[in-house]
Coordinates of C-alpha atoms in Angstrom, one line a residue:
Chain E
M97 CA 74.7 -24.4 -11.4
A98 CA 77.3 -26.3 -9.4
T99 CA 80.4 -27.0 -11.5
F100 CA 80.0 -29.9 -13.9
R101 CA 82.9 -32.3 -13.6
E102 CA 84.0 -34.0 -16.9
A103 CA 84.2 -37.6 -17.3
T104 CA 87.5 -39.2 -18.2
P105 CA 87.2 -41.0 -21.6
E106 CA 87.0 -44.3 -19.9
Q107 CA 84.2 -43.1 -17.6
E108 CA 82.2 -41.6 -20.5
A109 CA 82.7 -45.1 -22.4
F110 CA 81.4 -47.0 -19.4
R111 CA 78.5 -44.5 -19.0
A112 CA 77.4 -45.1 -22.7
E113 CA 77.7 -48.8 -22.1
L114 CA 75.4 -48.6 -19.1
I115 CA 72.9 -46.4 -21.0
H116 CA 73.0 -48.5 -24.2
A117 CA 72.2 -51.7 -22.2
G118 CA 69.3 -49.8 -20.5
R119 CA 70.9 -50.2 -17.0
L120 CA 70.8 -46.3 -16.6
I121 CA 68.2 -44.1 -18.1
P122 CA 69.6 -40.5 -18.4
S123 CA 67.3 -37.7 -17.1
G124 CA 69.0 -34.9 -18.9
V125 CA 70.8 -33.7 -15.6
P126 CA 74.3 -35.2 -15.0
G127 CA 74.3 -37.7 -12.0
V128 CA 70.6 -38.3 -12.1
Y129 CA 69.3 -41.5 -13.8
G130 CA 66.5 -44.0 -13.7
R131 CA 67.4 -47.7 -13.5
D132 CA 66.1 -50.8 -15.1
R133 CA 64.9 -54.0 -13.5
V134 CA 68.4 -55.6 -13.8
F135 CA 70.2 -52.8 -12.1
E136 CA 67.7 -52.7 -9.2
D137 CA 67.9 -56.5 -8.9
V138 CA 71.5 -56.3 -8.3
R139 CA 71.3 -53.3 -6.0
S140 CA 68.7 -55.1 -3.9
A141 CA 70.8 -58.2 -3.8
V142 CA 73.8 -56.2 -2.4
D143 CA 71.7 -54.6 0.0
Q144 CA 70.3 -58.0 1.2
L145 CA 73.9 -59.4 1.3
V146 CA 74.8 -56.5 3.8
D147 CA 71.7 -57.5 5.8
R148 CA 73.2 -61.0 6.1
V149 CA 76.6 -59.8 7.2
A150 CA 75.1 -57.4 9.6
A151 CA 72.8 -59.9 11.3
P152 CA 75.0 -60.7 14.2
D153 CA 74.9 -57.0 15.3
A154 CA 71.2 -57.3 16.0
A155 CA 70.8 -53.6 15.1
E156 CA 67.6 -51.6 15.6
R157 CA 66.1 -51.0 12.2
L158 CA 65.0 -47.5 11.6
R159 CA 64.1 -45.7 8.4
F160 CA 64.0 -42.0 7.4
P161 CA 62.8 -40.1 4.5
P162 CA 65.6 -38.2 2.6
L163 CA 64.9 -34.9 4.2
V164 CA 66.1 -33.4 7.6
P165 CA 64.9 -30.5 9.5
R166 CA 66.9 -27.4 8.6
S167 CA 67.4 -26.4 12.1
Q168 CA 69.2 -29.7 12.8
F169 CA 71.2 -29.4 9.7
E170 CA 72.3 -25.9 10.6
A171 CA 73.4 -27.3 14.0
S172 CA 75.2 -30.2 12.5
G173 CA 78.2 -28.3 11.1
Y174 CA 77.8 -29.7 7.7
L175 CA 77.8 -26.2 6.1
K176 CA 81.3 -25.6 7.5
S177 CA 82.7 -28.8 5.9
F178 CA 80.6 -29.3 2.8
P179 CA 78.7 -26.1 1.8
H180 CA 79.3 -27.0 -1.8
L181 CA 77.5 -30.4 -1.6
A182 CA 74.3 -29.5 0.3
G183 CA 70.8 -29.2 -1.2
T184 CA 68.1 -27.1 0.4
V185 CA 64.4 -27.3 -0.3
F186 CA 62.6 -24.1 -1.3
A187 CA 58.8 -23.6 -1.9
F188 CA 56.4 -21.2 -3.0
E189 CA 54.6 -18.8 -0.5
G190 CA 53.3 -16.0 -2.6
T191 CA 49.9 -14.5 -3.7
E192 CA 47.8 -15.9 -6.5
A193 CA 49.2 -13.1 -8.8
E194 CA 52.7 -14.2 -7.9
A195 CA 51.8 -17.8 -8.7
L196 CA 50.7 -16.8 -12.2
E197 CA 53.9 -14.9 -12.8
Q198 CA 56.0 -17.7 -11.5
E199 CA 54.2 -20.3 -13.9
D200 CA 54.4 -17.9 -16.8
R201 CA 58.3 -17.6 -16.4
A202 CA 58.8 -21.2 -15.7
S203 CA 56.9 -22.2 -18.7
R204 CA 59.2 -20.2 -20.7
H205 CA 62.2 -21.6 -18.8
E206 CA 63.0 -18.1 -17.5
D207 CA 64.3 -17.4 -14.0
W208 CA 61.4 -18.0 -11.4
S209 CA 63.6 -18.4 -8.3
E210 CA 62.5 -15.2 -6.7
F211 CA 59.2 -16.8 -6.0
Q212 CA 60.7 -19.5 -4.0
S213 CA 61.4 -19.3 -0.3
M214 CA 63.6 -21.4 1.9
S215 CA 61.6 -24.0 3.6
D216 CA 62.5 -25.9 6.9
L217 CA 63.7 -28.8 5.2
V218 CA 67.1 -29.9 3.7
L219 CA 67.9 -32.9 1.6
V220 CA 69.6 -35.5 3.7
P221 CA 73.4 -35.2 3.2
A222 CA 74.3 -38.6 4.6
A223 CA 71.8 -41.4 5.7
C224 CA 73.1 -41.3 9.4
Y225 CA 72.0 -37.6 9.9
P226 CA 68.4 -38.3 11.1
V227 CA 69.7 -41.2 13.5
Y228 CA 71.4 -38.9 16.0
P229 CA 68.6 -36.6 17.0
A230 CA 66.2 -39.8 17.0
I231 CA 68.4 -41.5 19.5
A232 CA 69.1 -38.4 21.6
A233 CA 65.4 -37.9 22.0
R234 CA 65.1 -41.1 24.0
G235 CA 67.3 -39.9 26.8
P236 CA 70.6 -41.7 28.0
L237 CA 71.7 -44.6 26.1
P238 CA 71.2 -48.2 27.4
E239 CA 74.2 -50.0 28.9
G240 CA 76.6 -51.0 26.0
G241 CA 75.1 -48.2 23.8
T242 CA 73.1 -48.8 20.7
T243 CA 73.5 -49.9 17.1
V244 CA 71.1 -48.6 14.3
D245 CA 70.6 -50.0 10.8
A246 CA 69.3 -47.0 8.8
G247 CA 68.9 -49.1 5.6
G248 CA 69.5 -48.0 2.1
S249 CA 68.3 -44.3 2.2
Y250 CA 68.6 -41.9 -0.6
V251 CA 71.2 -39.1 0.0
F252 CA 71.8 -36.0 -2.1
R253 CA 75.0 -34.4 -3.1
S254 CA 75.1 -31.3 -5.4
E255 CA 78.0 -32.6 -7.6
P256 CA 77.1 -32.9 -11.3
S257 CA 79.5 -35.3 -13.1
G258 CA 79.9 -37.2 -16.1
D259 CA 81.3 -40.1 -14.1
P260 CA 78.4 -42.5 -13.8
A261 CA 79.7 -43.5 -10.5
R262 CA 79.3 -40.0 -9.1
L263 CA 75.4 -39.6 -8.6
Q264 CA 73.7 -36.6 -7.3
M265 CA 71.2 -38.9 -5.5
F266 CA 72.0 -42.4 -4.5
H267 CA 71.4 -45.0 -1.9
Q268 CA 73.7 -45.1 1.0
R269 CA 73.4 -48.4 3.0
E270 CA 74.1 -47.0 6.4
M271 CA 74.7 -48.3 10.0
V272 CA 75.6 -46.4 13.0
R273 CA 77.2 -47.3 16.4
I274 CA 76.7 -45.1 19.3
G275 CA 78.4 -45.9 22.8
E276 CA 81.6 -45.9 24.6
P277 CA 84.6 -44.8 22.6
E278 CA 86.1 -48.4 22.7
A279 CA 83.0 -50.2 21.7
V280 CA 82.5 -47.7 18.9
S281 CA 86.0 -48.0 17.4
E282 CA 86.1 -51.8 17.6
W283 CA 82.8 -51.9 15.8
R284 CA 84.3 -49.8 13.0
D285 CA 87.3 -52.0 12.7
L286 CA 85.1 -55.2 12.6
W287 CA 83.0 -53.6 9.8
R288 CA 86.2 -52.7 7.8
D289 CA 87.2 -56.3 7.8
R290 CA 83.6 -57.5 7.1
A291 CA 83.3 -55.0 4.3
I292 CA 86.6 -56.0 2.6
K293 CA 85.6 -59.7 2.7
L294 CA 82.1 -59.0 1.5
L295 CA 83.3 -57.1 -1.6
R296 CA 86.2 -59.4 -2.3
G297 CA 83.6 -62.3 -2.1
L298 CA 82.0 -60.6 -5.1
E299 CA 85.3 -60.8 -6.8
L300 CA 85.9 -57.0 -6.8
E301 CA 89.4 -55.6 -6.4
A302 CA 88.6 -54.0 -3.0
D303 CA 91.3 -52.0 -1.1
F304 CA 91.2 -50.3 2.1
E305 CA 92.8 -47.0 2.8
V306 CA 92.7 -44.1 5.3
A307 CA 90.8 -41.4 3.6
T308 CA 89.6 -37.7 4.0
D309 CA 86.3 -36.2 3.2
P310 CA 86.0 -33.6 0.3
F311 CA 86.1 -30.7 2.7
Y312 CA 85.5 -27.3 1.2
G313 CA 88.0 -24.5 0.7
R314 CA 91.2 -23.5 2.4
S315 CA 90.2 -24.2 5.9
G316 CA 89.1 -27.7 4.5
R317 CA 92.6 -28.7 3.8
M318 CA 93.4 -28.4 7.5
M319 CA 90.4 -30.3 8.4
A320 CA 91.4 -33.1 5.9
A321 CA 95.0 -33.1 7.2
S322 CA 93.8 -33.5 10.8
Q323 CA 91.1 -36.2 9.9
R324 CA 93.9 -38.3 8.1
E325 CA 96.3 -37.8 10.9
Q326 CA 93.7 -39.1 13.4
A327 CA 92.6 -41.8 10.9
L328 CA 89.0 -40.8 11.4
K329 CA 87.9 -42.0 8.1
F330 CA 88.5 -45.3 6.3
E331 CA 87.3 -46.1 2.7
I332 CA 87.3 -49.2 0.5
S333 CA 87.7 -48.5 -3.2
V334 CA 87.1 -50.6 -6.2
P335 CA 87.8 -49.7 -10.0
I336 CA 84.5 -48.6 -11.6
G337 CA 84.7 -46.1 -14.5
G338 CA 88.4 -46.8 -15.3
P339 CA 91.4 -48.2 -13.4
E340 CA 91.5 -45.4 -10.9
P341 CA 89.4 -46.9 -7.9
T342 CA 86.4 -45.3 -6.4
A343 CA 85.1 -45.4 -2.9
V344 CA 82.3 -47.8 -2.5
A345 CA 82.2 -48.0 1.3
S346 CA 83.1 -45.4 3.8
F347 CA 83.7 -45.8 7.7
N348 CA 83.6 -42.6 9.8
Y349 CA 84.6 -42.1 13.4
H350 CA 83.1 -38.7 14.7
Q351 CA 84.3 -38.9 18.2
T352 CA 81.8 -36.8 20.2
H353 CA 80.8 -34.5 17.3
F354 CA 77.3 -35.7 16.9
A355 CA 76.7 -36.7 20.5
D356 CA 77.7 -33.1 21.5
T357 CA 75.5 -31.6 18.8
F358 CA 72.5 -33.4 19.5
G359 CA 73.0 -34.4 23.3
I360 CA 73.6 -38.0 23.3
E361 CA 74.6 -39.4 26.8
L362 CA 76.0 -42.6 27.9
A363 CA 74.1 -44.6 30.5
D364 CA 76.5 -43.2 33.1
G365 CA 76.1 -39.7 31.9
G366 CA 79.3 -39.2 29.9
V367 CA 79.2 -38.1 26.2
A368 CA 78.9 -40.9 23.6
H369 CA 81.0 -41.3 20.8
T370 CA 79.6 -42.3 17.3
S371 CA 80.6 -44.1 14.3
C372 CA 78.9 -44.7 11.1
L373 CA 79.5 -46.9 7.9
G374 CA 77.9 -46.6 4.6
F375 CA 78.0 -48.7 1.4
G376 CA 77.3 -46.8 -1.8
L377 CA 74.8 -49.3 -3.3
E378 CA 74.9 -47.8 -6.8
R379 CA 78.7 -47.8 -6.9
I380 CA 78.8 -51.5 -5.8
T381 CA 76.3 -52.3 -8.5
M382 CA 78.2 -50.5 -11.1
A383 CA 81.5 -52.0 -9.8
L384 CA 80.0 -55.4 -10.4
F385 CA 78.9 -54.5 -14.0
R386 CA 82.2 -53.3 -14.7
A387 CA 84.0 -56.3 -13.4
H388 CA 81.7 -59.2 -14.5
G389 CA 79.7 -57.6 -17.4
L390 CA 76.2 -56.0 -17.9
E391 CA 74.2 -59.4 -17.7
P392 CA 74.3 -60.8 -14.1
G393 CA 73.0 -64.2 -15.7
S394 CA 76.6 -64.8 -17.0
W395 CA 78.5 -63.6 -13.8
P396 CA 80.8 -66.1 -12.0
G397 CA 78.8 -68.7 -10.1
A398 CA 80.6 -67.8 -6.8
V399 CA 79.5 -64.2 -7.2
R400 CA 75.9 -65.2 -8.1
E401 CA 75.8 -67.5 -5.1
E402 CA 76.9 -64.6 -2.8
L403 CA 74.3 -62.3 -4.2
W404 CA 71.5 -64.8 -4.6
P405 CA 72.1 -67.8 -2.3
Q406 CA 70.1 -70.8 -3.1
Chain V
M164 CA 56.9 -21.6 5.6
A165 CA 54.0 -23.3 4.1
T166 CA 50.8 -23.0 6.1
F167 CA 50.5 -25.5 8.8
R168 CA 47.3 -27.4 8.9
E169 CA 46.1 -28.3 12.3
A170 CA 45.1 -31.9 13.2
T171 CA 41.7 -32.6 14.3
P172 CA 41.6 -34.0 18.0
E173 CA 41.2 -37.5 16.6
Q174 CA 44.1 -37.2 14.1
E175 CA 46.3 -35.8 17.0
A176 CA 45.3 -38.6 19.3
F177 CA 46.2 -41.2 16.5
R178 CA 49.5 -39.4 15.9
A179 CA 50.3 -39.6 19.5
E180 CA 49.5 -43.2 19.6
L181 CA 51.8 -44.0 16.6
I182 CA 54.7 -42.0 18.3
H183 CA 54.1 -43.5 21.5
A184 CA 54.5 -47.0 20.2
G185 CA 57.5 -46.0 18.2
R186 CA 55.8 -46.6 14.9
L187 CA 56.6 -42.9 13.8
I188 CA 59.7 -41.0 15.1
P189 CA 59.0 -37.2 15.0
S190 CA 61.7 -35.1 13.3
G191 CA 60.7 -31.9 14.6
V192 CA 59.0 -30.8 11.2
P193 CA 55.3 -31.7 10.7
G194 CA 54.8 -34.4 8.2
V195 CA 58.4 -35.8 8.3
Y196 CA 58.9 -38.9 10.5
G197 CA 61.2 -41.7 10.9
R198 CA 59.6 -45.2 11.0
D199 CA 60.4 -48.3 13.0
R200 CA 60.8 -52.0 11.9
V201 CA 57.2 -52.8 12.5
F202 CA 55.9 -49.9 10.3
E203 CA 58.4 -50.7 7.6
D204 CA 57.5 -54.4 7.7
V205 CA 53.8 -53.5 7.1
R206 CA 54.7 -51.0 4.4
S207 CA 57.0 -53.5 2.5
A208 CA 54.3 -56.2 2.8
V209 CA 51.6 -54.0 1.3
D210 CA 54.1 -53.1 -1.5
Q211 CA 54.6 -56.8 -2.2
L212 CA 50.9 -57.3 -2.3
V213 CA 50.5 -54.8 -4.9
D214 CA 53.3 -56.6 -6.9
R215 CA 51.4 -59.8 -6.7
V216 CA 48.1 -58.2 -7.9
A217 CA 50.1 -56.4 -10.6
A218 CA 51.8 -59.4 -11.9
P219 CA 49.3 -60.1 -14.8
D220 CA 50.2 -56.6 -16.3
A221 CA 53.9 -57.9 -16.9
A222 CA 54.8 -54.3 -16.6
E223 CA 58.3 -53.0 -17.2
R224 CA 59.9 -52.2 -13.9
L225 CA 61.7 -49.0 -13.9
R226 CA 63.0 -47.0 -10.8
F227 CA 63.8 -43.3 -10.4
P228 CA 65.4 -41.1 -7.6
P229 CA 63.1 -38.6 -6.1
L230 CA 64.3 -35.9 -8.3
V231 CA 63.5 -34.5 -11.6
P232 CA 65.1 -32.1 -14.0
R233 CA 63.8 -28.5 -13.6
S234 CA 63.3 -28.0 -17.3
Q235 CA 61.0 -31.1 -17.4
F236 CA 59.1 -29.9 -14.4
E237 CA 58.7 -26.5 -16.0
A238 CA 57.3 -28.0 -19.1
S239 CA 54.8 -30.3 -17.2
G240 CA 52.5 -27.7 -16.1
Y241 CA 52.6 -28.7 -12.4
L242 CA 53.3 -25.1 -11.3
K243 CA 50.0 -24.0 -12.9
S244 CA 48.0 -26.6 -11.0
F245 CA 50.0 -27.1 -7.8
P246 CA 52.4 -24.2 -7.2
H247 CA 51.8 -24.4 -3.5
L248 CA 52.8 -28.2 -3.2
A249 CA 56.2 -28.1 -5.2
G250 CA 59.7 -28.2 -3.6
T251 CA 62.6 -27.0 -5.6
V252 CA 66.4 -27.8 -4.9
F253 CA 68.7 -24.9 -4.2
A254 CA 72.4 -25.2 -3.5
F255 CA 75.4 -23.0 -2.8
E256 CA 77.4 -21.4 -5.5
G257 CA 79.3 -18.6 -3.9
T258 CA 82.8 -17.7 -2.9
E259 CA 84.9 -18.9 0.2
A260 CA 84.0 -15.7 2.0
E261 CA 80.3 -16.2 1.3
A262 CA 80.5 -19.8 2.4
L263 CA 81.9 -18.5 5.8
E264 CA 79.1 -16.0 6.1
Q265 CA 76.6 -18.7 5.3
E266 CA 77.8 -21.0 7.9
D267 CA 78.0 -18.2 10.3
R268 CA 74.5 -17.2 10.0
A269 CA 73.2 -20.8 9.7
S270 CA 74.8 -21.8 12.8
R271 CA 73.0 -19.1 14.7
H272 CA 69.8 -20.2 12.9
E273 CA 69.5 -16.9 11.1
D274 CA 68.5 -16.4 7.4
W275 CA 71.0 -17.7 5.1
S276 CA 68.7 -18.2 2.1
E277 CA 70.4 -15.5 0.0
F278 CA 73.5 -17.7 -0.4
Q279 CA 71.5 -20.5 -2.1
S280 CA 70.8 -20.5 -5.8
M281 CA 68.0 -22.4 -7.7
S282 CA 69.6 -25.7 -9.0
D283 CA 68.5 -27.6 -12.2
L284 CA 66.6 -30.1 -9.9
V285 CA 63.1 -30.2 -8.3
L286 CA 61.8 -32.8 -5.9
V287 CA 59.7 -35.3 -7.7
P288 CA 56.0 -34.3 -7.3
A289 CA 54.5 -37.7 -8.3
A290 CA 56.3 -41.0 -9.0
C291 CA 55.0 -41.1 -12.5
Y292 CA 56.7 -37.7 -13.6
P293 CA 60.1 -39.4 -14.6
V294 CA 58.4 -42.1 -16.6
Y295 CA 57.2 -40.0 -19.5
P296 CA 60.3 -38.4 -20.7
A297 CA 62.0 -41.8 -20.3
I298 CA 59.5 -43.5 -22.5
A299 CA 59.3 -40.6 -24.9
A300 CA 63.1 -40.9 -25.5
R301 CA 62.7 -44.5 -26.9
G302 CA 60.6 -43.3 -29.8
P303 CA 57.2 -44.3 -31.0
L304 CA 55.5 -47.0 -28.6
P305 CA 55.4 -50.5 -29.6
E306 CA 51.9 -52.0 -30.8
G307 CA 49.5 -52.1 -27.8
G308 CA 51.6 -49.3 -25.9
T309 CA 53.5 -49.9 -22.7
T310 CA 53.0 -50.4 -18.9
V311 CA 55.5 -49.3 -16.6
D312 CA 55.8 -50.2 -12.8
A313 CA 57.6 -47.2 -11.2
G314 CA 57.8 -48.9 -7.6
G315 CA 57.3 -47.3 -4.4
S316 CA 59.1 -44.0 -5.0
Y317 CA 59.4 -41.1 -2.4
V318 CA 57.5 -38.1 -3.6
F319 CA 57.4 -34.6 -2.0
R320 CA 54.4 -32.3 -1.1
S321 CA 55.0 -29.0 0.7
E322 CA 52.0 -29.3 3.1
P323 CA 53.0 -29.5 6.7
S324 CA 50.0 -30.9 8.7
G325 CA 49.4 -32.4 12.2
D326 CA 47.5 -35.2 10.5
P327 CA 49.8 -38.2 10.7
A328 CA 48.5 -39.3 7.3
R329 CA 49.5 -36.2 5.6
L330 CA 53.2 -36.5 5.2
Q331 CA 55.5 -34.2 3.3
M332 CA 57.5 -37.0 1.9
F333 CA 56.0 -40.5 1.3
H334 CA 56.1 -43.6 -0.9
Q335 CA 53.8 -43.5 -3.7
R336 CA 53.6 -47.0 -5.2
E337 CA 52.9 -46.1 -8.9
M338 CA 52.2 -47.7 -12.2
V339 CA 51.7 -46.0 -15.6
R340 CA 49.7 -47.2 -18.7
I341 CA 50.7 -45.5 -21.9
G342 CA 48.9 -46.3 -25.3
E343 CA 45.6 -46.0 -27.1
P344 CA 42.8 -44.3 -25.3
E345 CA 40.6 -47.2 -24.9
A346 CA 43.4 -49.5 -23.7
V347 CA 44.5 -46.8 -21.1
S348 CA 41.0 -46.2 -19.8
E349 CA 40.2 -50.0 -19.5
W350 CA 43.4 -50.5 -17.6
R351 CA 42.4 -47.7 -15.2
D352 CA 39.0 -49.3 -14.6
L353 CA 40.6 -52.7 -14.1
W354 CA 42.9 -51.3 -11.5
R355 CA 40.0 -49.5 -9.7
D356 CA 38.4 -52.9 -9.2
R357 CA 41.7 -54.6 -8.2
A358 CA 42.5 -51.9 -5.6
I359 CA 39.1 -51.9 -4.0
K360 CA 39.4 -55.7 -3.8
L361 CA 43.0 -55.5 -2.5
L362 CA 42.0 -53.1 0.2
R363 CA 38.8 -54.7 1.4
G364 CA 41.0 -57.9 1.5
L365 CA 42.9 -56.2 4.2
E366 CA 39.6 -55.5 6.0
L367 CA 39.7 -51.7 5.4
E368 CA 36.5 -49.9 4.9
A369 CA 37.4 -48.7 1.3
D370 CA 35.3 -46.8 -0.9
F371 CA 35.6 -45.5 -4.3
E372 CA 34.6 -42.0 -5.6
V373 CA 35.2 -39.6 -8.5
A374 CA 37.6 -37.0 -6.9
T375 CA 39.5 -33.9 -7.8
D376 CA 43.1 -32.7 -7.3
P377 CA 43.9 -29.9 -4.8
F378 CA 44.3 -27.4 -7.6
Y379 CA 45.4 -23.9 -6.5
G380 CA 43.6 -20.6 -6.5
R381 CA 40.6 -19.4 -8.4
S382 CA 41.4 -20.9 -11.7
G383 CA 41.9 -24.2 -9.8
R384 CA 38.2 -24.3 -8.9
M385 CA 37.4 -24.4 -12.7
M386 CA 40.1 -27.0 -13.3
A387 CA 38.6 -29.0 -10.4
A388 CA 35.1 -28.8 -11.9
S389 CA 36.2 -29.9 -15.3
Q390 CA 38.2 -32.8 -13.9
R391 CA 35.2 -34.0 -11.9
E392 CA 32.9 -33.5 -14.9
Q393 CA 35.1 -35.6 -17.0
A394 CA 35.7 -38.1 -14.3
L395 CA 39.5 -37.9 -14.8
K396 CA 40.4 -38.8 -11.3
F397 CA 39.2 -41.5 -9.0
E398 CA 40.3 -42.1 -5.5
I399 CA 39.8 -45.0 -2.9
S400 CA 39.4 -43.7 0.6
V401 CA 39.8 -45.3 4.1
P402 CA 39.3 -44.0 7.6
I403 CA 42.8 -43.1 9.1
G404 CA 43.0 -40.3 11.6
G405 CA 39.2 -40.2 12.4
P406 CA 36.0 -41.2 10.9
E407 CA 36.4 -38.8 7.8
P408 CA 38.0 -41.0 5.1
T409 CA 41.4 -40.3 3.6
A410 CA 42.5 -41.1 0.1
V411 CA 44.8 -44.1 0.0
A412 CA 44.9 -44.7 -3.7
S413 CA 44.3 -42.4 -6.7
F414 CA 43.8 -43.2 -10.4
N415 CA 44.3 -40.5 -12.8
Y416 CA 43.5 -40.2 -16.7
H417 CA 45.6 -37.6 -18.2
Q418 CA 44.3 -37.8 -21.8
T419 CA 47.1 -36.5 -24.0
H420 CA 48.7 -34.1 -21.5
F421 CA 51.9 -35.9 -20.8
A422 CA 52.2 -37.4 -24.1
D423 CA 51.8 -33.9 -25.8
T424 CA 54.3 -32.4 -23.3
F425 CA 57.0 -35.0 -23.6
G426 CA 56.2 -36.2 -27.3
I427 CA 55.0 -39.9 -26.8
E428 CA 53.7 -41.3 -30.0
L429 CA 51.7 -44.4 -30.7
A430 CA 53.0 -47.0 -33.0
D431 CA 51.0 -45.5 -35.9
G432 CA 52.2 -42.0 -35.1
G433 CA 49.1 -40.7 -33.3
V434 CA 49.5 -39.0 -29.8
A435 CA 49.3 -41.5 -26.9
H436 CA 47.0 -41.3 -23.8
T437 CA 48.3 -41.9 -20.3
S438 CA 46.9 -42.9 -17.0
C439 CA 48.6 -43.5 -13.8
L440 CA 47.6 -45.1 -10.4
G441 CA 49.3 -44.7 -7.1
F442 CA 48.9 -46.3 -3.8
G443 CA 50.0 -44.2 -0.7
L444 CA 52.0 -46.7 1.2
E445 CA 52.3 -45.0 4.4
R446 CA 48.6 -44.1 4.4
I447 CA 47.6 -47.7 3.9
T448 CA 50.1 -48.9 6.6
M449 CA 48.4 -46.3 9.0
A450 CA 45.0 -47.4 7.9
L451 CA 45.9 -50.9 8.9
F452 CA 47.3 -49.7 12.3
R453 CA 44.0 -47.8 12.8
A454 CA 41.8 -50.6 11.9
H455 CA 43.6 -53.6 13.5
G456 CA 45.9 -52.1 16.2
L457 CA 49.6 -51.3 16.5
E458 CA 50.8 -54.7 16.7
P459 CA 50.6 -56.7 13.4
G460 CA 51.0 -59.9 15.4
S461 CA 47.6 -59.7 16.8
W462 CA 45.8 -58.7 13.4
P463 CA 43.1 -60.9 12.0
G464 CA 44.5 -64.1 10.4
A465 CA 42.9 -63.2 7.0
V466 CA 44.7 -59.9 6.9
R467 CA 48.0 -61.4 8.0
E468 CA 47.5 -64.1 5.2
E469 CA 47.1 -61.4 2.6
L470 CA 50.2 -59.4 3.7
W471 CA 52.4 -62.4 4.5
P472 CA 51.2 -65.5 2.7
Q473 CA 52.6 -68.8 3.8

């Protein structure tokens, strides 16, 4: 099993509160929870607020299931940066006798992993991943590039934690800009400002910072340093399970990484740049519960008006 | 890899039509597609139509991510009935040196499966699975039992196919009734009638039949015979990729199977019965494209009025 990260006492207390109120339903595995109607109503309202803020982009709306082809995943470089976070899909391909043995062991909670083989699918690590090959398959970009709204897709991270804000599967509300370098970085800066405004409009203590991804291992420290130096990643953080803020939105500039990998060309034949941004919908939902209480009916009127405009 | 099931020429032609119109975006793996705005607008409208039909049930709305704890899955008996359809989640737990070797092999599209270990999570095989342990954890049921609306959750089936209606990951719009045997079977019969009416209201050629699950292997044939004899499963089928109808809704009566497995008690201490029903949202969406064309704007007025009431 991946290493379990203990909660701080404050995170644990907030988790207990969320569970006691029924907002989260523990599954027995850390970071995997059911959600009640109140939780989901808030999450949907945040998603729709992002829709309203995103409207001027007139982005193309595409949706993808939370799986990507393994061959694309292998080409993406994800395993270089985040081998510890990936989840792969395995399945059974044996004989009837092996199926019986597998079931027999599983029913006794013994090891049945030897009967499972790697499939050609991997859990989606970030909601933007399926967008690049889909756009590449169309041929060169139109003039001005393209903007894709990939919606609130479930993504997977193998990182069991007692912090309720660190889920193993969560909705990433993702948008992607693909085009000329300037257009792409302007769009990212625009969204950083929009996102700060959106979150502060919900009366959350949102702060912006240059950030780094949780790269793996020793070479990861160099990747993080280089990423920070070039300011390729911004995050907006908000206090959730304690005063230490947690990232709730992330803005990534990939330069030509994905365009090179999947072959995305500009209208004039040059290599495109790409940028994506993602809102962590469950984290924003929990930040709202933390800031304003577990009953949205008693939240400040201005916050309710942002989420559920009349 | 799981065995690929070839499409019939008609299924292949319909798949090509859906792709050409942009409704489906091929990922490179059979049965895994992106969807465009038109597809998703129809899928959402069908989901909301089910909401309206379900309103009198006043079901409790719960939502679950598409993963279940492996220990629960092992206890559920799914591997006895459907070992060939399950997907398990594996992840990396090795050293830095192994991470390098893994990435090296993966980047060359060679076998890196040996670096992946079975995690404590399994892809959800049916949207009702997380409901039973969640309800069991509350203790005995209230008088009259309970009804849960588990929404349109993604579920996984390892069954690559060229038939566009046979997806490996799709939205199952699921509801669950838990209580006394009579209440549970009455509810299932009520929903069979509601579902036929709902689908015929969309001008689909919906027909109802006693059905069996795709049980695995030789013992599976006996399980199917017994299931059919006791009429434990009904399906509603509609033509999609050709004249041969495809199941778009399924109604399952589990007797005490899940209540025994997870320990769900009636208010008076007896063992509960359970029943679930699921609408295959992508299949209904595709059946509508098949019946009425790929542009919802030109669908019959009565169908549009059902889906998008003014």
